[in-house]
Coordinates of C-alpha atoms and ligand atoms in Angstrom, one line a residue:
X1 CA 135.3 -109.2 -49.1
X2 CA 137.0 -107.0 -47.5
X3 CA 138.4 -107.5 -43.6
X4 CA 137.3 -104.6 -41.1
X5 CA 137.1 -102.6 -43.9
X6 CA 140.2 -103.3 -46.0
X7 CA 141.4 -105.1 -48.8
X8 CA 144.1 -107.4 -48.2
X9 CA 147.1 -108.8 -50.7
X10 CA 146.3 -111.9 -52.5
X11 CA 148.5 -115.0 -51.0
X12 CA 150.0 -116.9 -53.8
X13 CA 148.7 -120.6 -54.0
X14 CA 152.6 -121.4 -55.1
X15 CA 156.1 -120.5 -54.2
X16 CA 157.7 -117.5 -56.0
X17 CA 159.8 -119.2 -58.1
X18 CA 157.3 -121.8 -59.2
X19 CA 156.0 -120.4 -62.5
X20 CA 159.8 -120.1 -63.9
X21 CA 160.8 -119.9 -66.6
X22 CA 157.8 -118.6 -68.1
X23 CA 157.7 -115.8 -65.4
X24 CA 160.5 -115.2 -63.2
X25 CA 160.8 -115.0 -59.7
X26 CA 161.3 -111.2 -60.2
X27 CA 158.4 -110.5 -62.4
X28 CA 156.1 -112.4 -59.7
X29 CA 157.7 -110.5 -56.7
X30 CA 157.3 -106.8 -58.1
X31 CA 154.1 -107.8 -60.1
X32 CA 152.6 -109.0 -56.9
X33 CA 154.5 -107.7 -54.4
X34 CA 154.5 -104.1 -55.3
X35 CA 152.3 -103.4 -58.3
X36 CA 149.2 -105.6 -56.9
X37 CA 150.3 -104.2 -53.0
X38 CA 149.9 -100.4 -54.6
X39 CA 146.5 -100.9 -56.2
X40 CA 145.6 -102.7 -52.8
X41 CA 146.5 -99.7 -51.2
X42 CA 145.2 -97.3 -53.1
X43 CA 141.4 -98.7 -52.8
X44 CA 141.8 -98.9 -49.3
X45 CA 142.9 -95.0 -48.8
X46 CA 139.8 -93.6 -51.4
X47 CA 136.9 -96.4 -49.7
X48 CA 135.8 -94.6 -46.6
X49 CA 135.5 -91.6 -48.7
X50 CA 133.2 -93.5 -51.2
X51 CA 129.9 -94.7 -51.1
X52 CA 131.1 -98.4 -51.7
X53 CA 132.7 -99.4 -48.0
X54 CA 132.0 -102.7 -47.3
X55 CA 131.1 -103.9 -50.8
X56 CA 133.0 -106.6 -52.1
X57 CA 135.1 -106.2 -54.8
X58 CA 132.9 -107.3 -57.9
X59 CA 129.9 -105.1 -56.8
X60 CA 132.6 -102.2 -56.6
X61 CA 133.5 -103.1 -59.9
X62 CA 130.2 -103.1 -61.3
X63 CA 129.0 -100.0 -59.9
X64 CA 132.1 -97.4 -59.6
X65 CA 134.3 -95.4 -61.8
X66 CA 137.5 -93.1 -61.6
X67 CA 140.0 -94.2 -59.3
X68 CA 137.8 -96.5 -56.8
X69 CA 136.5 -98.3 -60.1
X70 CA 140.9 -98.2 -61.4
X71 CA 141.8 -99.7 -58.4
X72 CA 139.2 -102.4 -57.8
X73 CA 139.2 -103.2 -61.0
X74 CA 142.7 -104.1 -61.1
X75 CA 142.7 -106.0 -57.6
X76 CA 139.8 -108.4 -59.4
X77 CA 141.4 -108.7 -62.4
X78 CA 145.1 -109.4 -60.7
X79 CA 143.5 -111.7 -57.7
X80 CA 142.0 -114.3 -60.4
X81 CA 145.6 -113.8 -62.8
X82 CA 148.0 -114.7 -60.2
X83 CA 145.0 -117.5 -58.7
X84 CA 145.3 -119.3 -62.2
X85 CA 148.4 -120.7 -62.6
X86 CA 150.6 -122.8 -61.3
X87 CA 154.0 -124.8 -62.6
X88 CA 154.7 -125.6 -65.9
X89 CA 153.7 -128.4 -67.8
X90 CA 154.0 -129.4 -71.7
X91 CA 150.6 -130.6 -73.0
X92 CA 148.7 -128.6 -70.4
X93 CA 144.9 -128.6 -71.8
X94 CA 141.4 -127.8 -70.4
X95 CA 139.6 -130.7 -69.7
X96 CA 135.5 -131.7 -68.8
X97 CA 132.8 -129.0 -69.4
X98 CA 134.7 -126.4 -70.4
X99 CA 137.0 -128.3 -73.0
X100 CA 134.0 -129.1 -75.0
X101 CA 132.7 -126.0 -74.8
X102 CA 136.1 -124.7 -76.6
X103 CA 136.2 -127.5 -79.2
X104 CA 132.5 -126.8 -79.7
X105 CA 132.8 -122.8 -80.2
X106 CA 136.3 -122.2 -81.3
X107 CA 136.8 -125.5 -83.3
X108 CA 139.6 -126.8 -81.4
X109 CA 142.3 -125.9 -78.8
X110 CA 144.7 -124.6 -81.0
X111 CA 142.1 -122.7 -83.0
X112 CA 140.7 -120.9 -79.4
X113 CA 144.8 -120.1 -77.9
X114 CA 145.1 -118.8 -81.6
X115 CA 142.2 -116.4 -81.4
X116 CA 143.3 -115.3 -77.5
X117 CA 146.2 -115.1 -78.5
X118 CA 145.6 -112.6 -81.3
X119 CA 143.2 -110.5 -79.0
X120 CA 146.3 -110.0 -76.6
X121 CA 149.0 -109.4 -78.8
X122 CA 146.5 -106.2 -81.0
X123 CA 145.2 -104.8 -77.6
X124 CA 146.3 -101.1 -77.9
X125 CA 148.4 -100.3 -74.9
X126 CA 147.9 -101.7 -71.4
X127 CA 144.8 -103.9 -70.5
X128 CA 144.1 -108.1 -70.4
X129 CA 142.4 -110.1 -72.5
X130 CA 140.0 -113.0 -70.9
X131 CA 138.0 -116.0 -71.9
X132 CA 134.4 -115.3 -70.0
X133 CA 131.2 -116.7 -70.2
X134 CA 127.3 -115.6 -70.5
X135 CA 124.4 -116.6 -68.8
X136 CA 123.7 -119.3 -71.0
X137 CA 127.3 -120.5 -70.9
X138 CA 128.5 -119.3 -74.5
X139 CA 132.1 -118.6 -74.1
X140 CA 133.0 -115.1 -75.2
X141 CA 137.2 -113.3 -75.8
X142 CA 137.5 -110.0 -74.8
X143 CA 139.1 -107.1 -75.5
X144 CA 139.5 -104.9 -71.7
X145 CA 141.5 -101.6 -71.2
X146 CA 143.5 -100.7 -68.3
X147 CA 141.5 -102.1 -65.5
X148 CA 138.9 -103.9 -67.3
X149 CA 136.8 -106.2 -66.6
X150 CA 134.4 -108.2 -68.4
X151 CA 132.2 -108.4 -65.6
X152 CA 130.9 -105.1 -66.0
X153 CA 129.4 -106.5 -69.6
X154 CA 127.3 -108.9 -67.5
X155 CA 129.7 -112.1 -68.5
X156 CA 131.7 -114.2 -65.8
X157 CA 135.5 -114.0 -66.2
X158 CA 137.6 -117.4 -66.5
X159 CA 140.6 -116.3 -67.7
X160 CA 143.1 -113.5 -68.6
X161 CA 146.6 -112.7 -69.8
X162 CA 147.6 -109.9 -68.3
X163 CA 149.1 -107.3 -71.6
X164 CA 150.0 -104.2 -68.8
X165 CA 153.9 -104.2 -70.0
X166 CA 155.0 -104.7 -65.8
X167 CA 153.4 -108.5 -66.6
X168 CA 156.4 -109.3 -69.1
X169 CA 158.5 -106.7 -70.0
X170 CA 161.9 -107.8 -67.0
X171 CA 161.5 -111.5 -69.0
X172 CA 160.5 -110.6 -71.9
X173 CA 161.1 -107.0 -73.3
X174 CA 158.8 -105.7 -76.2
X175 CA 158.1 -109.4 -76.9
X176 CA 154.2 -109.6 -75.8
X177 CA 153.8 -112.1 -78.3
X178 CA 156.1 -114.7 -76.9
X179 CA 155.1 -113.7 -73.8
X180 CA 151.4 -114.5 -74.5
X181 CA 151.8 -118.2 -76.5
X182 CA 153.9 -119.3 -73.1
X183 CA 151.9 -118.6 -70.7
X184 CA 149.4 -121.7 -71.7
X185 CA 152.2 -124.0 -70.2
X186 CA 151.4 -122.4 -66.5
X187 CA 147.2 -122.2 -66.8
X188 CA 146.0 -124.2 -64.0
X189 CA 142.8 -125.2 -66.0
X190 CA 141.2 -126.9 -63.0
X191 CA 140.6 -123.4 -61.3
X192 CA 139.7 -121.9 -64.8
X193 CA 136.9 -125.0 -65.0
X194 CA 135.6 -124.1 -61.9
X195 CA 134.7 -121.0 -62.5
X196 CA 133.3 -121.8 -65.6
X197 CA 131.0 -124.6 -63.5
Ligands
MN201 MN1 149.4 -106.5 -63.8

């Protein structure tokens, strides 16, 4: 929700060199720092003008479009990205509830990163691809442009791989490929589980 009227920046639930090597330090801070800060900004200049002041950011999402929706849309989607992670680990796998329900749908682990995977690397252009879930709990990968959100299709988001080239391209270039199949050492599954609770 927003705080006498404004948005505020997303704190980072890790220091800024934490996620290294699979982001750098310098990704994170103009990622962050400046590309988060801008759409932060933005929303906060066009809100008084729009009918949506003092709506929180999902009900924004779900009901606006043009800039307000660009804007919001891109605080959601960045505030659970950054929220997700944390420092790298080798065999780092989702556990509980929502391990089974990967096994169950995908057929494994490696089959369901295979299929994300995939969905990131042949998105057109800028967007994110997430992992979100229905009503009934059936896990769903989706395709979202620019500042989409799979939240306006009625499904709860879990997780997303940001495929805007600012997420990779000072660490990794062109490579969105590589980019993608590393980032599954920095998901912080607990906070994916609980949103999948
Ligand atoms: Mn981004």
């Amino acid at each position: 929700m927003p705080i006498d009227g404004k948005f505020q920046l997303v704190e980072l639930p890790y220091a800024p060199n934490a996620l290294e090597p699979i982001i750098s330090a310098e990704t994170l801070s103009f990622h962050h720092g400046k590309h988060l800060q801008t759409y932060v900004n933005n929303l906060n200049g066009l809100l008084p003008d729009s009918p949506y002041n003092g709506q929180s950011l999902e009900e924004i999402v779900k009901k606006s479009e043009g800039g307000v929706f660009n804007n919001a849309g891109q605080i959601l989607n960045h505030n659970l990205y950054f929220t997700q992670f944390a420092s790298p680990q080798e065999n780092n796998i989702p556990t509980g509830k929502l391990a089974s329900a990967i096994t169950a749908q995908f057929g494994s682990f490696e089959a369901f990163k295979e299929e994300f995977e995939k969905k990131g690397a042949t998105l057109f252009g800028s967007g994110w691809v997430w992992l979100a879930a229905d009503q009934e709990g059936k896990l769903h990968i989706t395709q979202e442009t620019n500042a989409g959100n799979p939240i306006t299709k009625g499904l709860t988001p879990l997780l997303t791989f940001d495929v805007w080239e600012h997420a990779y391209y000072l660490d990794y270039q062109n490579r969105r490929p590589a980019h993608l199949s590393e980032l599954w050492k920095i998901v912080n599954w607990e906070v994916v589980s609980s949103r999948y609770e």
